[in-house]
Coordinates of C-alpha atoms in Angstrom, one line a residue:
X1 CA 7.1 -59.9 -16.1
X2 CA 7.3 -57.3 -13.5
X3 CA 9.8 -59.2 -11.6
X4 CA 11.6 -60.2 -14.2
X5 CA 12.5 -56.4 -15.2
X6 CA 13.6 -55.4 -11.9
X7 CA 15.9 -58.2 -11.8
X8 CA 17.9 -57.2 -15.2
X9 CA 18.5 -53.5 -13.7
X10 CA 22.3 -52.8 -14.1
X11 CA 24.0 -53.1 -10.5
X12 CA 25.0 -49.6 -11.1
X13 CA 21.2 -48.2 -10.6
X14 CA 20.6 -49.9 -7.4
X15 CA 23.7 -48.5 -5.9
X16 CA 22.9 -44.8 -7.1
X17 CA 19.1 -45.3 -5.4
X18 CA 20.8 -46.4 -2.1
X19 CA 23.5 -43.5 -2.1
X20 CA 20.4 -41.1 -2.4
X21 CA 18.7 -42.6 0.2
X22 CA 21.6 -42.1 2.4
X23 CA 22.1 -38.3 1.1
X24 CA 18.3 -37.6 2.2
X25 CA 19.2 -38.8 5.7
X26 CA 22.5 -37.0 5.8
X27 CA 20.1 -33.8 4.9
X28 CA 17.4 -34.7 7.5
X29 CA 20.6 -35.1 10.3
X30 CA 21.5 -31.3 8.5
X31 CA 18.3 -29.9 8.7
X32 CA 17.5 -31.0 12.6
X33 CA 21.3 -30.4 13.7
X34 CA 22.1 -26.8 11.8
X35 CA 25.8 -27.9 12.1
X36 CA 27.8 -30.5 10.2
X37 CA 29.4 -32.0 13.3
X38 CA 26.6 -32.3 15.2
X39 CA 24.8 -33.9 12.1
X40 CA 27.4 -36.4 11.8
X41 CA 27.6 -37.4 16.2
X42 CA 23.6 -37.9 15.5
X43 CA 23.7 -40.5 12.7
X44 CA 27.3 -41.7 13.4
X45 CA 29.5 -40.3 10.6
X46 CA 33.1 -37.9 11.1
X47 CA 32.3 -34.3 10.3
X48 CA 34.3 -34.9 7.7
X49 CA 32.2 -37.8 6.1
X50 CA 29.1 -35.6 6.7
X51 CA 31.0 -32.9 4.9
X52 CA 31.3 -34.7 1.9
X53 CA 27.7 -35.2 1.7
X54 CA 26.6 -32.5 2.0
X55 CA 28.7 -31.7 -1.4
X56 CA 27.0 -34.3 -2.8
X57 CA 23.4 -32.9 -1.8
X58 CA 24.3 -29.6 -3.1
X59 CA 25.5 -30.9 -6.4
X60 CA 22.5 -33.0 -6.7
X61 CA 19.7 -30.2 -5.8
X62 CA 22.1 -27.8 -7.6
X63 CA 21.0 -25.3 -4.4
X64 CA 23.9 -24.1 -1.8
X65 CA 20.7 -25.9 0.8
X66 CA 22.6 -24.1 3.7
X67 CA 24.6 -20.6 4.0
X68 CA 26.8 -20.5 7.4
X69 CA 26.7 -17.7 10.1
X70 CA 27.0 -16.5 13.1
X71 CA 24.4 -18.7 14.2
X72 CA 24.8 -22.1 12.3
X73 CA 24.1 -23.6 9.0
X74 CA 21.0 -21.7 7.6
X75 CA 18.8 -23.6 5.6
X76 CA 18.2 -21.7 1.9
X77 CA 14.3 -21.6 0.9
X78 CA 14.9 -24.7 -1.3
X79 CA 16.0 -26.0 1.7
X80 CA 13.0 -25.5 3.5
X81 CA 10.8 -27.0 1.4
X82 CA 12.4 -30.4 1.8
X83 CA 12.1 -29.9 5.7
X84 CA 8.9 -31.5 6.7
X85 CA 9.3 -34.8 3.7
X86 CA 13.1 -35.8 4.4
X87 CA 11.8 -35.7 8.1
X88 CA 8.8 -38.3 7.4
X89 CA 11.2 -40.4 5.4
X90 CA 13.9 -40.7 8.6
X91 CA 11.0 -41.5 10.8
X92 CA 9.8 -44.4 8.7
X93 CA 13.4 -45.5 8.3
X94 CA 13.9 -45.4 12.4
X95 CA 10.8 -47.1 12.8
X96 CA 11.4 -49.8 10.5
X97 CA 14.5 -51.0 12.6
X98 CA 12.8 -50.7 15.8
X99 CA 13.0 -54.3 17.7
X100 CA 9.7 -55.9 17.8
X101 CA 8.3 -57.1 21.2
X102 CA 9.3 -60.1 22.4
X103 CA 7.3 -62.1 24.8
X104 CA 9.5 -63.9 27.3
X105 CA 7.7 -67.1 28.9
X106 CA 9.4 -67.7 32.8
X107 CA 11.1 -71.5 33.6
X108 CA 8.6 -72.9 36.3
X109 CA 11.3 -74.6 38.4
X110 CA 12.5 -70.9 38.9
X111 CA 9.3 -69.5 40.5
X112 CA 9.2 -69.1 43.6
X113 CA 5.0 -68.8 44.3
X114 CA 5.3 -65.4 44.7
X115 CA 5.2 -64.1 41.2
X116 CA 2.1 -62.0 40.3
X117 CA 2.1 -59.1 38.0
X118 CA 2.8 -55.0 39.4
X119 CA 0.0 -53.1 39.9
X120 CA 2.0 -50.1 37.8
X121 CA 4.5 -51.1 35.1
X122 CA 7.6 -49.3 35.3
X123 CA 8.5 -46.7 32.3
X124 CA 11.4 -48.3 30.3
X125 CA 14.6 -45.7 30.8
X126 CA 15.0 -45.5 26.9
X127 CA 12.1 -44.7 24.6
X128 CA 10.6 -44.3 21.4
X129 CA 11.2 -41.2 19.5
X130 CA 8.2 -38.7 20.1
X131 CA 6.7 -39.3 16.5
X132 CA 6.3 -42.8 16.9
X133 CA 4.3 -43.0 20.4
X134 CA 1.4 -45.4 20.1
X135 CA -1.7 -42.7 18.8
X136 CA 0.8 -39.9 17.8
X137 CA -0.1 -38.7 13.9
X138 CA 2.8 -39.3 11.5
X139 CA 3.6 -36.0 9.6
X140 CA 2.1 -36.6 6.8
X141 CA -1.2 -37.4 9.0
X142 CA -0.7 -34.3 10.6
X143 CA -0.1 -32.4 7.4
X144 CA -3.3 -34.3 5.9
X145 CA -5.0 -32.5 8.8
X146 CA -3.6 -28.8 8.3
X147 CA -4.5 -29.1 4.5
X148 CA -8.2 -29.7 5.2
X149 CA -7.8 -26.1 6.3
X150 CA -8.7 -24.6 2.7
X151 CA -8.3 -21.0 1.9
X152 CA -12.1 -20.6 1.9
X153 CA -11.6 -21.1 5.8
X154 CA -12.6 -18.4 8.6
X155 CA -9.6 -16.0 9.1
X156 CA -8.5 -17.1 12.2
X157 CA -8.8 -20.7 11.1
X158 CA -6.3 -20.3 8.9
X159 CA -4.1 -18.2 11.0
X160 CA -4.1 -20.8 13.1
X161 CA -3.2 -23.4 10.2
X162 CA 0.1 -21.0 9.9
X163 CA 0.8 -21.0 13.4
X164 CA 0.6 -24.8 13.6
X165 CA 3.0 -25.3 10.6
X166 CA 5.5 -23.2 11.5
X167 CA 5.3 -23.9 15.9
X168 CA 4.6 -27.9 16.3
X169 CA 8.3 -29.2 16.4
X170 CA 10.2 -31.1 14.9
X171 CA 9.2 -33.1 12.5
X172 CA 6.0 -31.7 11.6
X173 CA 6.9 -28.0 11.8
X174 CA 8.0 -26.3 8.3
X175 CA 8.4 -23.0 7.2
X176 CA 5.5 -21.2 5.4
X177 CA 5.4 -20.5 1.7
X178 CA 5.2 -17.2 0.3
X179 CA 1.6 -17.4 -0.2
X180 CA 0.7 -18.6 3.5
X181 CA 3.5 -15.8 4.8
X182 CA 1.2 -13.1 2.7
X183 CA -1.6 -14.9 3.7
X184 CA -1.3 -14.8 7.1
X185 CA 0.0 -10.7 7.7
X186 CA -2.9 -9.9 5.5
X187 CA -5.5 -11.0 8.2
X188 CA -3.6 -9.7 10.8
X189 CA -3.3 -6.2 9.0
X190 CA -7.6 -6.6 8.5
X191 CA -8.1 -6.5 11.8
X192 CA -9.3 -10.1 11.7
X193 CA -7.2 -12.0 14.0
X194 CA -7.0 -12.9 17.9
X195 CA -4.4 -10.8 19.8
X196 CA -3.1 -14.5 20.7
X197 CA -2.5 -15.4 17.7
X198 CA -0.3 -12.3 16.8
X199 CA 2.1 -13.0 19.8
X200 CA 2.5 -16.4 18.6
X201 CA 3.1 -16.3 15.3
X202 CA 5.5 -13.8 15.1
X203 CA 7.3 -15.4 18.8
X204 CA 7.3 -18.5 16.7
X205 CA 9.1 -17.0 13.5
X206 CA 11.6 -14.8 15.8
X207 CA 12.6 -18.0 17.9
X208 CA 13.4 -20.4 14.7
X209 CA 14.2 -17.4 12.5
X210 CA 12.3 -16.3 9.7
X211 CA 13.4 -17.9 6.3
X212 CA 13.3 -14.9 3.2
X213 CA 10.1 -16.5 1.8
X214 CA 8.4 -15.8 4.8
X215 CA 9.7 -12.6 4.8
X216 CA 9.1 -12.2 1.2
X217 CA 5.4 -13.1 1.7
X218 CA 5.2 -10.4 4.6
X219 CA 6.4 -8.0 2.1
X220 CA 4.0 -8.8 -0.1
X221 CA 1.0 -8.5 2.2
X222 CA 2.0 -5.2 3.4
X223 CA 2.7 -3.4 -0.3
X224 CA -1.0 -4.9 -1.0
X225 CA -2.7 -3.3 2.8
X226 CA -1.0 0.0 1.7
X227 CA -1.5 0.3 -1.6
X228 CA 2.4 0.3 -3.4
X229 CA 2.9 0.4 -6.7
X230 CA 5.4 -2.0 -8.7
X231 CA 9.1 -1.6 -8.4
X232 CA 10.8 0.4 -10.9
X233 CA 7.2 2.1 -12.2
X234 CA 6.4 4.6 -9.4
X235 CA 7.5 8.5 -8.8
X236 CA 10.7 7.9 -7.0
X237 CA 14.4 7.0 -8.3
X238 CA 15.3 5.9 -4.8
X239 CA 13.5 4.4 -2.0
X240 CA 15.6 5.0 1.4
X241 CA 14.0 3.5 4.7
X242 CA 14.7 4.8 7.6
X243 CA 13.6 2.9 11.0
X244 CA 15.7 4.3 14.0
X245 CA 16.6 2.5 17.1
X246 CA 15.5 4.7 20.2
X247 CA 18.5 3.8 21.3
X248 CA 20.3 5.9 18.7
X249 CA 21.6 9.2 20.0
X250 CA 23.4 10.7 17.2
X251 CA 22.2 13.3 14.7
X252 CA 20.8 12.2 11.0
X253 CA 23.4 13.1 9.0
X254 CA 22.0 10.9 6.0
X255 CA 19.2 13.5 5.7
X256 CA 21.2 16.2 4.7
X257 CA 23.1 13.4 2.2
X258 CA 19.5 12.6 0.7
X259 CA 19.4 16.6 0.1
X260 CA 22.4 16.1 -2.1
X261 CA 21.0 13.5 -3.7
X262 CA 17.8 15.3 -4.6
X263 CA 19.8 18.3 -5.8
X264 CA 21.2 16.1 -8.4
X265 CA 17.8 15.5 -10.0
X266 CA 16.8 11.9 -8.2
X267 CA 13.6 11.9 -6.3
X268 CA 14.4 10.6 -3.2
X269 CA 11.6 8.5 -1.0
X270 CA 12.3 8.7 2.6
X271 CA 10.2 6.4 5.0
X272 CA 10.7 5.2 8.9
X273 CA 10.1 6.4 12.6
X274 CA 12.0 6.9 15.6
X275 CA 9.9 3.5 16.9
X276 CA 9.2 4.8 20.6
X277 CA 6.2 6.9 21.9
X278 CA 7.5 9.6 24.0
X279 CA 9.4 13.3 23.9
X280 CA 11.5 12.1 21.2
X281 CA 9.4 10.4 19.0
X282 CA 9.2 12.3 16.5
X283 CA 12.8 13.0 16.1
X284 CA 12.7 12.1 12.4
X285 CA 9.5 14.9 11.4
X286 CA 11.4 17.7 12.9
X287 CA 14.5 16.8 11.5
X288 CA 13.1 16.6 8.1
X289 CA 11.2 19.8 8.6
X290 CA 14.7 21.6 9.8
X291 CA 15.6 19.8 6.3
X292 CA 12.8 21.8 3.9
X293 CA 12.1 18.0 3.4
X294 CA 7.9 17.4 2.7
X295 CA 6.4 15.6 5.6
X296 CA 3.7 13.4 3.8
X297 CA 0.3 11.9 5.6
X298 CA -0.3 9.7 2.2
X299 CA 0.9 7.8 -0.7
X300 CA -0.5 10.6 -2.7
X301 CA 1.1 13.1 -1.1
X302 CA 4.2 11.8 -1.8
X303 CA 3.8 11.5 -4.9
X304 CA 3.2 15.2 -5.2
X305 CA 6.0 16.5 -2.9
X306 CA 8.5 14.2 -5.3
X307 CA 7.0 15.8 -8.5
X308 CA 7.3 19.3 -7.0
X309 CA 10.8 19.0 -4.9
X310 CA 12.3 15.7 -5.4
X311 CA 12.4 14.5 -1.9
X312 CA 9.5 13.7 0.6
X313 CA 9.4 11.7 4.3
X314 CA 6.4 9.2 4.6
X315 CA 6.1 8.6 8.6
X316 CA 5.0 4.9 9.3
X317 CA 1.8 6.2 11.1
X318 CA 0.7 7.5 8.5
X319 CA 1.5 4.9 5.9
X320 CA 0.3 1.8 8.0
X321 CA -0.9 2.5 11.8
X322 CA -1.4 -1.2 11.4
X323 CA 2.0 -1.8 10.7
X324 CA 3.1 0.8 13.2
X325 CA 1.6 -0.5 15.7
X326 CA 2.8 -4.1 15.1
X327 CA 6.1 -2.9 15.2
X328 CA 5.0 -0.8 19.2
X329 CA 4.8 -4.8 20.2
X330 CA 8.6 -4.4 21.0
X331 CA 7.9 -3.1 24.0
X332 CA 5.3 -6.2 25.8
X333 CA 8.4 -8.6 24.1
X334 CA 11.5 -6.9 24.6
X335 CA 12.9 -8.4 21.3
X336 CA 12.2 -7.7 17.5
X337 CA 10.0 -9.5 14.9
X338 CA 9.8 -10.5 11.8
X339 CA 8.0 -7.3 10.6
X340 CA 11.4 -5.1 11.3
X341 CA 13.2 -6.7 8.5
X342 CA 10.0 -6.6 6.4
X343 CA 8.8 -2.8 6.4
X344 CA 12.8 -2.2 5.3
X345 CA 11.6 -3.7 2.1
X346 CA 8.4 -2.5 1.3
X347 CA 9.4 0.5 -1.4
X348 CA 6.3 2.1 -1.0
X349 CA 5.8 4.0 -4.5
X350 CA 8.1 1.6 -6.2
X351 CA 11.8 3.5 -6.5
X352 CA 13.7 1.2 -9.3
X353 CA 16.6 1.3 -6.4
X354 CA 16.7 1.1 -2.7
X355 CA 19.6 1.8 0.1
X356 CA 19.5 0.0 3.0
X357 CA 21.4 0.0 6.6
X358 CA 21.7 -3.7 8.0
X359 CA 24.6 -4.4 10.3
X360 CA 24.0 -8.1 11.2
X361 CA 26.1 -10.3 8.5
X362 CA 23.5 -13.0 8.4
X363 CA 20.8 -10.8 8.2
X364 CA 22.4 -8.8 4.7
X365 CA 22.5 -11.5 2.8
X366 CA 18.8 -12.4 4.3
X367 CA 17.6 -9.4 3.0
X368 CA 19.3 -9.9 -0.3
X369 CA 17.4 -13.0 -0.7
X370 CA 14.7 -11.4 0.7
X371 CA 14.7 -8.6 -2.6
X372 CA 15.7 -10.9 -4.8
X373 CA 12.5 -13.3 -4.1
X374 CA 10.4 -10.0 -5.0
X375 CA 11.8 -9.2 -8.2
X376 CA 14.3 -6.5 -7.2
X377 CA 17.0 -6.2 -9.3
X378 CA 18.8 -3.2 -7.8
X379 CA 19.9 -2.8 -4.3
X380 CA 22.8 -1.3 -2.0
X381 CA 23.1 -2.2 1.3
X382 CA 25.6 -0.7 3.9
X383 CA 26.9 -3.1 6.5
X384 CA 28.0 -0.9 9.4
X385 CA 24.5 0.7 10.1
X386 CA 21.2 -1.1 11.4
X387 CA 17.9 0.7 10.7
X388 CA 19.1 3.3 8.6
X389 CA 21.7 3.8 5.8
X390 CA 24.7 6.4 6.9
X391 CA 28.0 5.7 6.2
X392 CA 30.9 4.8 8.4
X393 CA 33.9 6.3 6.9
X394 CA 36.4 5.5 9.6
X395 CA 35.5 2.0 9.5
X396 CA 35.6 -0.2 7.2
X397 CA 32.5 -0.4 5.7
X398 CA 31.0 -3.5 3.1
X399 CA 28.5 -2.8 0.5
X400 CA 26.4 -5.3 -0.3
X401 CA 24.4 -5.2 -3.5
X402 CA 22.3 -6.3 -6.1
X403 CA 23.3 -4.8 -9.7
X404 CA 20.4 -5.7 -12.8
X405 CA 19.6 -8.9 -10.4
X406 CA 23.4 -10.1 -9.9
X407 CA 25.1 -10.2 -6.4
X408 CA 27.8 -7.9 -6.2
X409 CA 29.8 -6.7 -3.3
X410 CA 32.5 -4.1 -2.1
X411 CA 34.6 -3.4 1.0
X412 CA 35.0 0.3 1.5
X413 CA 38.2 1.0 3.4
X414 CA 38.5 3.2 6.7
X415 CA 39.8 6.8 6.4
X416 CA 41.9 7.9 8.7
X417 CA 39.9 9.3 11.8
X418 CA 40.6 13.2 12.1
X419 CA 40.6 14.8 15.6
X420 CA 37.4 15.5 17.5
X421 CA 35.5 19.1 16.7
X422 CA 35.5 21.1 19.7
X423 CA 32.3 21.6 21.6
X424 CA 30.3 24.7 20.1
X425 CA 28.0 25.0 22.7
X426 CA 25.1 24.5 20.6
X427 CA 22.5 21.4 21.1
X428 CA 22.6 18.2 18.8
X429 CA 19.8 19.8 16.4
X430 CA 21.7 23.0 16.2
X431 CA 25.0 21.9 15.4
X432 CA 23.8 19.6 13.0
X433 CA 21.6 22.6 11.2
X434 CA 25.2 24.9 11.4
X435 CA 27.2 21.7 9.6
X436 CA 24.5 22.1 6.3
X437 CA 24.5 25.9 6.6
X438 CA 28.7 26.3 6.6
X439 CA 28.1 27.9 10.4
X440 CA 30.0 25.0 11.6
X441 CA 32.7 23.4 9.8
X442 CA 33.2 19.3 11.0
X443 CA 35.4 17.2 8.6
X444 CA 34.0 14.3 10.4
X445 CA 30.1 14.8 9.4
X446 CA 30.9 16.3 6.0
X447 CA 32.6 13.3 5.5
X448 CA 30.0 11.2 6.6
X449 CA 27.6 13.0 4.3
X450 CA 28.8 13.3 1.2
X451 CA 30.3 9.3 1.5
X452 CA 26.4 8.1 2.6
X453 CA 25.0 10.5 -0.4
X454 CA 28.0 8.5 -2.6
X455 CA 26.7 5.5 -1.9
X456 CA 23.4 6.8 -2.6
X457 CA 24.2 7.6 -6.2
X458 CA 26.4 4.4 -6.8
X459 CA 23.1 2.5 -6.1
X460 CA 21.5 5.1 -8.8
X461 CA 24.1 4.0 -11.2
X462 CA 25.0 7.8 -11.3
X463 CA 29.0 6.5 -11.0
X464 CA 31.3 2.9 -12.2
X465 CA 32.8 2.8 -8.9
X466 CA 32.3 4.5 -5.0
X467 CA 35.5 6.6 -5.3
X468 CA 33.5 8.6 -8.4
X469 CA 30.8 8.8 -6.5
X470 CA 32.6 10.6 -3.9
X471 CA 33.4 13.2 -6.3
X472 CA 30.3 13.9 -7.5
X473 CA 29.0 13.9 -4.2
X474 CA 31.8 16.3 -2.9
X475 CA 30.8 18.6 -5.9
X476 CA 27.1 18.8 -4.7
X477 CA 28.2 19.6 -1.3
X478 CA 30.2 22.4 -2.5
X479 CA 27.6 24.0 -4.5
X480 CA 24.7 23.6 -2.1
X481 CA 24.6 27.1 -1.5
X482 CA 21.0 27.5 -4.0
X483 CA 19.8 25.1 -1.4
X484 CA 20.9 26.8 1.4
X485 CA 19.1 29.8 0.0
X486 CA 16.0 28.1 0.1
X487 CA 16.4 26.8 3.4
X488 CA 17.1 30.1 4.9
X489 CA 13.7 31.4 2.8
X490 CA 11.9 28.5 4.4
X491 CA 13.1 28.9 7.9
X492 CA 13.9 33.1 7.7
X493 CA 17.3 32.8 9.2

């Protein structure tokens, strides 16, 4: 009866199962390949072939499944997930049309007597594909085996499950999930795992690139090890991280625009470091103490300084030394980790709206995936700054954004450049004090302020568009004089 009913399926269903099948091996090709014409040399197609399959798979999944950059094709998180099963699938497909052994006998009026078998057999110039050596687990044998790792295991068992998933190779590597990502930082921030262990999971993630869940799941685990409070339901209206390069040698003009902000009635959340031990390293906590802004050793004394003035500066040390020194790991790797775009994210007493400095294209819309995975639904970046959010005004400058949980962008045209201030004679701290105070008048950093402390407020919703923003931020930097009053009272100048 069985057979009977598969042979009366309409024609029609047996082609659409054998298109699919061919779609899941275009997406394996895509996956391995992160380009569509290398995808298509690998499995014999034209780019444009390969092209039209991929359409296909994204109309199918109803998922983009890969965003281009500088980089490649980027696999989305739905993407991701399909990694490690359309890899098993092509496998099993490859192996099934490997020849079998043949076994070929020798004509005896051909030998000569002297025949006798090699004391070493030679290796064949083409082999098997790694997965299929004789004794080598299939993937799903291999993910059988990381799976019998239960979350009742030892710490650094299950660390080491993560590092596995993520660093084995193709075809049995996949990205984590948000719950092994959150997981896995959560252990490390303990105290519980192997120094090894640290260097290789985040070398791992840094090498292939860390997908948003991952990043998401890193988020997670560090606004649980510090304590945050859900986003949109803490004391601040805007959370504004700040995370300097050392490299960076200007002054911090978007302090004096988070002043403005304040004066408007927002309570501003300022976090970071200048992320280098040494004579300037805490270039940040004097600025901010030049500012009148509260220099915070806690959560709850945040919370207090933003009842009480509106604006407060939460130094990473004193946040998370954990996290801190994760982040000091720069220095025995020369290169970033995943943690950098993490801690950008964290909104530590949960400010309904944050403003964010990324200057990498890929990595904006990384970090927008990134928010959106943890339920934020407001969101500005600016695309000219990495580390911190200041405005470019002579250059064009995009804004990236999330407005009530929708993508929304704008491109912020360049102003024309004025000339160069001549040199005062004062040092970098000084002249940047004299700019607040009206001692020094700069058209360049007055610009620069009151455009950053626009975007500021456009992230608020204080304005429809940037250009009103711009003129309520020009009007608080006209009539800062009450603050300067209390800056002068604060610092007896």
């Amino acid at each position: 009866m069985k057979a009977q009913t598969q042979e009366t399926l309409p024609p029609h269903d047996r082609q659409t199962d054998m298109r699919k099948l061919r779609l899941l091996l275009a997406l394996d090709a895509l996956l391995r390949e992160s380009s569509v014409s290398r995808a298509a040399v690998s499995v014999g197609l034209q780019p444009s072939a390969m092209s039209r399959l991929l359409s296909q798979l994204r109309e199918e999944y109803d998922d983009p499944l890969f965003l281009r950059t500088g980089h490649g094709l980027r696999p989305t998180p739905f993407a991701e997930t399909l990694r490690l099963r359309v890899r098993a699938l092509a496998a099993e497909a490859e192996a099934l049309f490997e020849p079998p052994g043949r076994t070929v006998t020798p004509d005896p009026q051909e030998q000569s007597g002297w025949e006798g078998a090699g004391l070493i057999a030679a290796p064949p110039l083409a082999v098997r594909p790694s997965l299929m050596l004789d004794g080598e687990p299939t993937p799903e044998a291999f993910a059988a085996k990381l799976a019998g790792i239960g979350s009742d295991a030892a710490p650094q068992r299950r660390l080491a499950r993560s590092i596995a998933t993520i660093g084995t190779g193709a075809g049995r590597s996949r990205p984590l999930s948000e719950a092994e990502a959150e997981d896995a930082l959560m252990i490390i921030l303990a105290g519980e795992a192997d120094p090894v262990q640290i260097g290789a999971l985040m070398v791992a993630l840094q090498y292939r690139g860390a997908t948003a869940v991952e990043i998401a799941g890193f988020v997670r685990a560090i606004r649980r090890h510090v304590g945050a409070v859900a986003v949109g339901s803490g004391a601040a209206d805007l959370d504004w991280p700040c995370y300097l390069s050392p490299k960076l040698k200007t002054a911090p003009w978007f302090l004096h625009a988070a002043r403005l902000v304040a004066s408007a009635g927002y309570r501003v959340m300022l976090h970071g470091h200048y992320g280098q031990e040494g004579a300037e390293r805490g270039k940040l906590e004097i600025a901010a103490a030049r500012d009148g802004i509260a220099i915070c050793a806690s959560l709850e004394e945040a919370d207090i300084a933003l009842a009480t003035t509106g604006i407060a500066y939460l130094p990473l040390p004193a946040l998370s030394p954990q996290i801190y020194r994760l982040l000091g790991l720069y220095g025995l790797m020369e290169m970033r980790t995943p943690l950098g775009s993490a801690v950008h994210l964290i909104n530590p007493v949960g400010a309904r709206t944050s403003l964010l400095g990324v200057a990498n294209s890929a990595a904006r819309t990384l970090s927008r995936d990134i928010a959106l995975l943890l339920g934020v639904r407001d969101l500005t970046i600016l695309g000219n700054t990495r580390d911190h959010a200041e405005f470019t005004p002579y250059r064009q400058t995009p804004l990236f954004r999330l407005v009530a949980g929708e993508a929304m962008d704008l491109v912020i045209p360049a102003l024309p450049a004025p000339a160069a201030e001549a040199r005062t004679g004062l040092s970098t701290r000084e002249y940047w004090e004299a700019v607040w105070t009206g001692a020094a008048r700069d058209e360049r950093a007055e610009t620069t302020i009151v455009t950053t402390a626009a975007a500021a407020l456009l992230s608020l919703g204080n304005a429809s568009d940037f250009e009103a923003a711009c003129e309520t931020a020009r009007a608080l930097w006209s009539g800062r004089s009450r603050q300067m009053a209390r800056y002068s009272a604060a610092h007896q100048i």
